[in-house]
Coordinates of C-alpha atoms in Angstrom, one line a residue:
M1283 CA 94.1 111.1 199.3
A1284 CA 96.3 113.3 197.2
Y1285 CA 98.6 116.0 198.7
S1286 CA 97.8 119.6 197.8
G1287 CA 99.0 123.1 198.5
K1288 CA 102.1 123.5 200.6
V1289 CA 103.1 120.3 202.3
D1290 CA 105.6 119.4 205.1
I1291 CA 108.1 117.1 203.4
Q1292 CA 108.6 115.3 206.7
Q1293 CA 104.9 114.3 206.6
V1294 CA 105.4 112.9 203.1
I1295 CA 108.4 110.9 204.2
D1296 CA 106.7 109.6 207.4
E1297 CA 103.5 108.5 205.6
S1298 CA 105.4 106.8 202.8
R1299 CA 105.5 103.0 202.4
F1300 CA 108.9 101.4 203.0
S1301 CA 109.4 100.6 199.3
G1302 CA 112.0 99.5 196.8
F1303 CA 113.2 103.1 196.7
H1304 CA 114.3 102.9 200.4
W1305 CA 115.9 99.5 199.8
L1306 CA 117.9 101.0 197.0
L1307 CA 119.3 103.6 199.3
I1308 CA 120.0 101.0 202.0
V1309 CA 121.9 98.8 199.5
L1310 CA 124.0 101.7 198.2
G1311 CA 124.8 102.9 201.7
F1312 CA 125.5 99.3 202.8
L1313 CA 128.1 99.0 199.9
V1314 CA 129.8 102.3 201.0
L1315 CA 130.2 101.0 204.5
A1316 CA 131.2 97.5 203.4
I1317 CA 134.1 99.0 201.5
D1318 CA 135.1 101.0 204.6
G1319 CA 135.0 97.8 206.6
F1320 CA 137.0 95.9 204.0
D1321 CA 139.7 98.6 203.9
T1322 CA 139.9 98.6 207.7
A1323 CA 140.4 94.8 208.0
A1324 CA 142.6 94.4 204.8
M1325 CA 145.5 96.5 206.1
G1326 CA 145.9 94.1 209.1
Y1327 CA 146.0 91.1 206.8
I1328 CA 148.6 92.5 204.4
A1329 CA 150.9 93.8 207.1
P1330 CA 152.9 90.5 207.7
T1331 CA 153.4 89.9 203.9
L1332 CA 154.3 93.6 203.3
S1333 CA 156.8 93.6 206.2
A1334 CA 158.5 90.4 204.9
E1335 CA 158.7 91.7 201.3
W1336 CA 160.1 95.1 202.2
G1337 CA 162.3 93.8 205.0
I1338 CA 160.9 96.0 207.7
H1339 CA 159.6 95.3 211.2
K1340 CA 155.8 95.2 211.8
Q1341 CA 156.0 98.1 214.3
D1342 CA 157.4 100.2 211.4
L1343 CA 153.9 100.1 209.9
G1344 CA 152.6 102.0 212.9
P1345 CA 152.7 105.4 211.1
V1346 CA 150.8 103.8 208.1
L1347 CA 148.0 102.7 210.4
S1348 CA 148.0 106.0 212.3
A1349 CA 147.8 108.0 209.1
A1350 CA 144.7 106.1 208.0
L1351 CA 143.0 106.9 211.3
L1352 CA 144.0 110.5 211.2
G1353 CA 142.7 110.7 207.6
L1354 CA 139.3 109.2 208.7
S1355 CA 138.9 111.8 211.5
L1356 CA 139.9 114.8 209.3
G1357 CA 137.8 113.5 206.4
A1358 CA 134.7 113.4 208.7
L1359 CA 135.4 116.8 210.2
I1360 CA 135.8 118.5 206.8
A1361 CA 133.0 116.6 204.9
G1362 CA 130.2 117.4 207.3
P1363 CA 130.0 121.2 206.9
V1364 CA 130.6 120.8 203.1
S1365 CA 127.7 118.4 202.9
D1366 CA 125.4 120.7 204.7
R1367 CA 126.3 123.4 202.2
M1368 CA 126.6 121.5 198.9
G1369 CA 124.5 118.5 199.4
R1370 CA 124.8 114.9 200.6
K1371 CA 124.9 113.2 197.2
R1372 CA 127.6 115.4 195.7
V1373 CA 130.0 114.9 198.7
L1374 CA 129.3 111.2 198.9
V1375 CA 130.0 110.6 195.2
F1376 CA 133.2 112.7 195.3
S1377 CA 134.4 111.0 198.5
C1378 CA 133.8 107.5 197.0
L1379 CA 135.8 108.5 193.9
F1380 CA 138.5 110.0 196.0
F1381 CA 139.2 107.1 198.2
G1382 CA 139.0 104.7 195.2
L1383 CA 141.8 106.6 193.5
A1384 CA 143.7 106.9 196.7
S1385 CA 143.5 103.1 197.2
L1386 CA 144.8 102.7 193.7
G1387 CA 147.8 104.9 194.6
T1388 CA 148.3 102.8 197.7
A1389 CA 148.5 99.6 195.7
W1390 CA 151.5 100.9 193.7
A1391 CA 153.3 102.6 196.6
Q1392 CA 157.1 101.7 196.5
S1393 CA 158.2 103.2 199.9
L1394 CA 157.0 103.4 203.5
N1395 CA 156.6 107.2 203.3
T1396 CA 154.6 107.0 200.0
L1397 CA 152.4 104.3 201.5
T1398 CA 151.8 106.4 204.6
L1399 CA 150.7 109.4 202.4
W1400 CA 148.3 107.3 200.3
R1401 CA 146.8 105.7 203.4
F1402 CA 146.2 109.2 204.8
L1403 CA 144.4 110.2 201.6
T1404 CA 142.4 107.0 201.6
G1405 CA 141.3 107.8 205.1
L1406 CA 140.2 111.3 204.1
G1407 CA 137.8 109.8 201.5
L1408 CA 136.5 107.1 203.8
G1409 CA 136.0 109.5 206.6
A1410 CA 133.8 111.7 204.4
A1411 CA 131.8 108.8 203.0
M1412 CA 130.3 107.1 206.1
P1413 CA 128.6 110.1 207.8
N1414 CA 127.1 111.3 204.5
A1415 CA 125.6 107.8 203.7
I1416 CA 124.1 107.7 207.2
T1417 CA 122.7 111.3 206.9
L1418 CA 121.1 110.5 203.5
I1419 CA 119.3 107.3 204.6
S1420 CA 118.2 109.1 207.9
E1421 CA 116.6 111.9 205.8
F1422 CA 114.6 109.5 203.6
A1423 CA 113.5 106.9 206.1
P1424 CA 110.1 107.2 207.8
Q1425 CA 110.3 108.0 211.5
R1426 CA 108.6 104.6 212.4
C1427 CA 111.5 102.6 211.0
R1428 CA 114.4 105.1 210.8
A1429 CA 116.7 103.3 213.3
M1430 CA 116.2 100.0 211.6
A1431 CA 117.0 101.5 208.2
I1432 CA 120.2 103.1 209.5
N1433 CA 121.4 100.0 211.4
T1434 CA 120.6 97.7 208.5
M1435 CA 122.8 99.8 206.3
Y1436 CA 125.4 100.0 209.1
C1437 CA 125.8 96.2 209.0
G1438 CA 127.9 96.8 205.9
F1439 CA 130.8 97.8 208.0
P1440 CA 131.3 94.6 210.1
L1441 CA 130.3 92.4 207.2
G1442 CA 132.8 94.2 205.0
A1443 CA 135.5 93.7 207.6
A1444 CA 134.7 90.0 207.8
G1445 CA 134.7 89.8 204.0
G1446 CA 137.9 91.7 203.8
G1447 CA 139.6 89.1 206.0
A1448 CA 138.3 86.2 203.9
I1449 CA 139.1 87.8 200.5
S1450 CA 142.6 88.8 201.7
S1451 CA 143.4 85.3 203.0
W1452 CA 142.7 84.0 199.4
L1453 CA 144.2 86.9 197.4
I1454 CA 147.5 87.3 199.2
P1455 CA 148.9 83.8 198.6
H1456 CA 147.8 83.8 195.0
H1457 CA 148.4 87.4 193.8
G1458 CA 150.3 89.2 196.5
W1459 CA 149.4 91.9 199.0
R1460 CA 148.9 94.6 196.3
S1461 CA 146.0 92.6 194.8
V1462 CA 144.0 93.3 198.1
L1463 CA 144.5 97.0 197.7
L1464 CA 143.6 96.9 194.0
T1465 CA 140.3 95.2 195.0
G1466 CA 139.7 97.9 197.5
A1467 CA 140.3 100.5 194.7
I1468 CA 138.2 98.9 191.9
A1469 CA 135.1 98.4 194.1
P1470 CA 134.6 102.1 195.1
L1471 CA 135.3 103.3 191.6
I1472 CA 132.5 101.1 190.3
L1473 CA 130.3 102.2 193.2
T1474 CA 131.0 105.8 192.3
L1475 CA 129.3 105.3 189.0
L1476 CA 126.3 103.6 190.6
L1477 CA 126.0 106.4 193.2
A1478 CA 126.1 109.1 190.5
L1479 CA 123.4 107.3 188.4
L1480 CA 121.0 105.9 191.1
L1481 CA 121.4 108.1 194.2
P1482 CA 119.0 111.0 194.7
E1483 CA 119.8 114.1 196.7
S1484 CA 118.1 114.4 200.1
V1485 CA 114.7 116.0 199.7
K1486 CA 114.9 117.5 203.2
F1487 CA 118.2 119.2 202.1
L1488 CA 116.6 120.4 198.9
V1489 CA 113.6 121.9 200.8
Q1490 CA 115.8 123.4 203.5
R1491 CA 118.0 125.1 200.8
G1492 CA 114.9 126.4 198.9
R1493 CA 115.5 124.4 195.8
D1494 CA 113.0 124.0 192.8
V1495 CA 109.7 122.5 193.7
M1496 CA 109.7 120.3 190.6
Q1497 CA 113.0 118.7 191.6
V1498 CA 111.7 117.9 195.1
R1499 CA 108.4 116.6 193.7
R1500 CA 110.2 114.4 191.2
I1501 CA 112.2 112.7 193.9
A1502 CA 109.5 112.5 196.5
S1503 CA 107.1 110.9 194.0
R1504 CA 109.3 107.8 194.0
F1505 CA 108.3 107.0 197.6
A1506 CA 105.2 109.1 198.4
R1507 CA 102.0 107.2 199.3
S1508 CA 99.8 109.6 197.4
T1509 CA 100.1 111.8 194.3
L1510 CA 102.0 115.1 194.6
D1511 CA 100.6 116.7 191.4
S1512 CA 98.6 119.3 193.3
V1513 CA 101.5 120.3 195.6
T1514 CA 102.5 123.9 195.1
G1515 CA 105.4 124.0 197.6
F1516 CA 107.2 122.1 200.3
F1517 CA 108.4 123.2 203.7
L1518 CA 110.2 121.5 206.6
A1519 CA 108.7 121.9 210.1
E1520 CA 111.8 121.0 212.1
E1521 CA 111.2 120.5 215.8
K1522 CA 114.1 122.8 216.6
V1523 CA 114.2 126.4 215.5
A1524 CA 116.4 127.1 212.5
S1525 CA 119.6 129.0 213.1
K1526 CA 121.4 131.6 211.0
K1527 CA 124.7 130.3 212.3
G1528 CA 127.0 128.1 210.2
S1529 CA 126.6 124.4 210.6
V1530 CA 129.8 124.0 212.8
S1531 CA 129.1 126.9 215.0
Q1532 CA 125.6 125.7 215.5
L1533 CA 126.9 122.5 217.2
F1534 CA 128.5 124.8 219.8
S1535 CA 125.5 127.0 220.4
M1536 CA 122.4 126.4 222.5
P1537 CA 120.4 124.3 222.7
W1538 CA 122.6 121.8 220.8
L1539 CA 125.9 122.2 222.8
P1540 CA 125.2 119.9 225.8
G1541 CA 123.9 117.2 223.5
T1542 CA 126.8 117.6 221.1
L1543 CA 129.3 117.1 223.9
M1544 CA 127.5 114.0 225.2
L1545 CA 127.3 112.4 221.7
W1546 CA 131.1 113.0 221.4
V1547 CA 131.9 111.5 224.8
T1548 CA 129.7 108.4 224.1
Y1549 CA 131.1 107.8 220.6
F1550 CA 134.7 108.4 221.8
M1551 CA 134.4 105.9 224.6
G1552 CA 132.6 103.4 222.4
L1553 CA 135.4 103.4 219.9
V1554 CA 138.0 103.1 222.7
I1555 CA 136.4 99.8 223.5
Y1556 CA 135.8 98.7 219.9
Y1557 CA 139.3 99.4 218.6
V1558 CA 141.0 97.7 221.5
L1559 CA 138.9 94.6 221.0
L1560 CA 139.3 94.7 217.2
S1561 CA 143.1 95.3 217.3
W1562 CA 144.2 93.4 220.4
M1563 CA 141.6 90.7 221.1
P1564 CA 143.7 87.8 219.5
T1565 CA 146.7 88.9 221.5
L1566 CA 144.7 89.2 224.7
M1567 CA 143.2 85.7 224.1
Q1568 CA 146.6 84.2 223.8
G1569 CA 147.6 86.0 227.0
M1570 CA 144.8 84.2 228.7
G1571 CA 146.2 80.8 227.6
Y1572 CA 144.3 80.1 224.3
A1573 CA 146.1 78.9 221.2
L1574 CA 146.3 81.0 218.0
A1575 CA 143.6 79.0 216.3
E1576 CA 141.3 79.3 219.3
S1577 CA 141.9 83.0 219.6
A1578 CA 141.0 83.5 215.9
W1579 CA 137.6 81.9 216.1
L1580 CA 136.9 83.4 219.5
T1581 CA 137.5 86.8 218.1
S1582 CA 135.3 86.1 215.1
L1583 CA 132.4 85.5 217.5
F1584 CA 132.6 89.2 218.4
T1585 CA 132.1 90.2 214.7
F1586 CA 129.2 87.7 214.2
G1587 CA 127.6 88.9 217.4
G1588 CA 128.1 92.5 216.2
T1589 CA 126.0 92.0 213.1
A1590 CA 123.1 90.6 215.1
G1591 CA 123.4 93.3 217.7
I1592 CA 123.2 96.1 215.1
L1593 CA 120.0 94.7 213.7
L1594 CA 118.5 94.1 217.1
A1595 CA 119.4 97.6 218.3
G1596 CA 117.7 99.1 215.2
W1597 CA 114.5 97.1 215.8
M1598 CA 114.5 98.0 219.5
M1599 CA 115.2 101.8 219.0
D1600 CA 112.1 102.0 216.7
R1601 CA 109.9 100.7 219.5
W1602 CA 111.4 102.0 222.7
E1603 CA 113.2 105.1 223.9
A1604 CA 116.4 105.1 221.7
H1605 CA 118.6 106.6 224.5
K1606 CA 117.6 103.8 226.9
V1607 CA 118.5 101.1 224.3
V1608 CA 122.0 102.6 223.7
A1609 CA 122.7 103.2 227.4
G1610 CA 121.4 99.7 228.2
G1611 CA 123.8 98.3 225.6
F1612 CA 126.8 100.0 227.2
I1613 CA 125.7 98.8 230.7
L1614 CA 125.5 95.2 229.4
T1615 CA 128.9 95.7 227.7
M1616 CA 130.4 96.8 231.0
G1617 CA 129.0 93.7 232.8
L1618 CA 130.1 91.3 230.1
I1619 CA 133.6 92.8 230.1
L1620 CA 133.9 92.2 233.8
L1621 CA 132.7 88.6 233.5
L1622 CA 135.1 88.0 230.7
G1623 CA 138.0 89.2 232.8
M1624 CA 136.9 86.9 235.7
E1625 CA 135.8 83.8 233.8
H1626 CA 138.1 82.7 230.9
N1627 CA 138.9 79.1 231.8
H1628 CA 136.0 77.5 230.1
I1629 CA 136.2 78.0 226.4
A1630 CA 132.4 77.4 225.6
L1631 CA 131.3 79.9 228.3
F1632 CA 134.0 82.3 227.3
G1633 CA 133.0 82.2 223.6
G1634 CA 129.3 82.7 224.6
L1635 CA 130.2 85.8 226.6
I1636 CA 132.2 87.2 223.7
F1637 CA 129.3 86.7 221.3
L1638 CA 126.9 88.5 223.7
M1639 CA 129.4 91.3 224.1
G1640 CA 129.5 91.6 220.3
I1641 CA 125.7 92.0 220.4
A1642 CA 125.7 94.6 223.2
M1643 CA 128.7 96.6 222.2
N1644 CA 128.1 96.9 218.5
G1645 CA 124.4 97.4 219.0
A1646 CA 125.0 100.4 221.4
Q1647 CA 127.7 101.9 219.1
S1648 CA 125.6 101.6 215.9
G1649 CA 122.7 103.3 217.7
M1650 CA 124.7 106.4 218.1
Q1651 CA 124.2 107.2 214.4
T1652 CA 120.4 107.3 215.0
L1653 CA 120.8 109.5 218.1
A1654 CA 122.8 112.0 216.2
A1655 CA 120.6 111.9 213.1
T1656 CA 117.4 112.6 215.2
F1657 CA 119.1 115.2 217.4
Y1658 CA 120.2 117.7 214.8
P1659 CA 118.1 119.6 212.3
T1660 CA 118.6 119.3 208.6
E1661 CA 120.7 122.4 208.3
C1662 CA 123.5 120.9 210.4
R1663 CA 122.7 117.1 210.5
A1664 CA 125.6 116.0 208.3
T1665 CA 128.0 118.1 210.3
G1666 CA 126.6 116.8 213.6
I1667 CA 127.0 113.1 212.5
A1668 CA 130.4 113.7 210.8
W1669 CA 131.9 115.6 213.8
M1670 CA 130.7 112.9 216.2
Q1671 CA 132.4 110.3 214.1
G1672 CA 135.5 112.4 213.5
I1673 CA 136.0 113.2 217.2
G1674 CA 135.1 109.6 218.1
R1675 CA 137.8 108.1 215.8
F1676 CA 140.4 109.6 218.2
G1677 CA 139.0 107.2 220.7
G1678 CA 140.2 104.4 218.5
V1679 CA 143.7 105.9 218.5
V1680 CA 143.7 106.4 222.3
G1681 CA 142.5 102.9 222.8
T1682 CA 145.0 101.1 220.6
M1683 CA 147.9 103.2 221.9
T1684 CA 147.0 102.7 225.5
S1685 CA 146.6 99.0 225.1
A1686 CA 150.0 98.7 223.5
Q1687 CA 151.5 100.7 226.4
L1688 CA 149.9 98.5 229.0
L1689 CA 151.1 95.3 227.2
S1690 CA 154.6 96.7 227.2
M1691 CA 154.3 97.3 231.0
Q1692 CA 153.5 93.6 231.4
W1693 CA 149.9 94.1 232.4
Q1694 CA 147.9 90.9 232.5
A1695 CA 145.4 90.3 229.6
D1696 CA 142.4 90.0 232.0
S1697 CA 143.3 93.3 233.7
I1698 CA 143.5 95.1 230.3
L1699 CA 140.1 93.7 229.4
M1700 CA 138.4 94.6 232.6
I1701 CA 139.7 98.2 232.5
L1702 CA 137.5 98.6 229.4
S1703 CA 134.5 98.6 231.7
I1704 CA 135.3 102.2 232.7
P1705 CA 134.7 103.7 229.2
A1706 CA 131.6 101.6 228.9
L1707 CA 130.2 103.1 232.1
V1708 CA 131.1 106.6 231.0
A1709 CA 129.4 106.1 227.7
A1710 CA 126.2 104.9 229.4
A1711 CA 126.2 107.9 231.8
A1712 CA 126.7 110.4 228.9
T1713 CA 123.8 108.8 227.0
V1714 CA 121.5 109.0 230.0
Y1715 CA 122.5 112.7 230.5
K1716 CA 121.8 113.5 226.9
M1717 CA 118.4 111.8 227.2
L1718 CA 117.5 113.9 230.2
Y1719 CA 118.7 117.0 228.5
S1720 CA 116.7 116.3 225.4
R1721 CA 113.6 115.8 227.4
S1722 CA 114.1 119.1 229.2
Q1723 CA 114.1 120.9 225.8
E1724 CA 110.7 119.5 224.8
P1725 CA 107.8 122.0 224.7
G1726 CA 106.0 122.1 227.9
V1727 CA 108.9 120.8 230.0
A1728 CA 110.1 123.1 232.7

């Protein structure tokens, strides 16, 4: 049956088949996040060679790594409101071009200060890219499979990080550390062209901004189940009442403020755990008595488990209450962390627990993208997702700095690991609170 008259664009999206159009968006978003993951992992691999070539201590690279994290946070905070005003595609294409050029500058840096500046600029671009890619796919995916679509795309980050390690281990001995950064520059520049040519603007954004009906119809016809020739206009029946406030101020107004704060707390705590494990797990494993080679493959189990966990969480969130899936993931993470701290003498059991923690931890953290995407209306969705990620990145800074301080105070590795159960518990509690709050805002709920 053909659509006619004025049609809710959300209805067209939800009734659409999951087609090649949606897979194109997922692949493009996957590549954006894979480049982000590649860049995150690559700096860790080039650090030893860079330190030796420039004759500096590894700890002297601390400002370089901190600058990238700061850039990621600021990039997300800035890009969200701009995207809600100018469009998802425009900001995503520009951010991809920007961090490609910044990576090119990093590859030719000749001093520590210059390297720090270029890494900060690269972080700005990367921080702007991820939330916009997530926002775009969330606004095109049918509700019945939205979480799975977002999480499938999100797999690009851990797989990009794993690929970054493999590529770096081959490039550095043959072509030097600069070749890794050049690879990380060429890839986004090529991707920029693909995004500009293939990526459509979000139809929900276009409708919300009152853009031309013909433009919306042309894009929507690529995925609509029925013909749109008789449609005279589109509207967007958001569950939440539209606001005249700016996208940032809307996050701090009712009824969004309590949910906004809980999303921030959960994402912050999740990244405290994630960055401690990502940055310090090999060191902690060695502190528990494992050799360097054993520590390396034990750590890789966390990444492999993470990819499986992201896909599993997406599948589960499309079938059950999304908040319960995320909260359950953090509760499992807490329990597995405590078990890891108590049982680390049997390498097979220890490796199995790490793999399961990778599933639980990464599944819960990736699910936050869907919780944010479905919580905010179109007019502030990009800002909501971006600010959650921007604030959350500071959790990574806090986690890595705190772990370094605890190690310098001669804390035992198992004690450092077990203390991560606290942010896991806080993340679960914040998610449950947001679920209860969201239910209280539903029509008919007192």
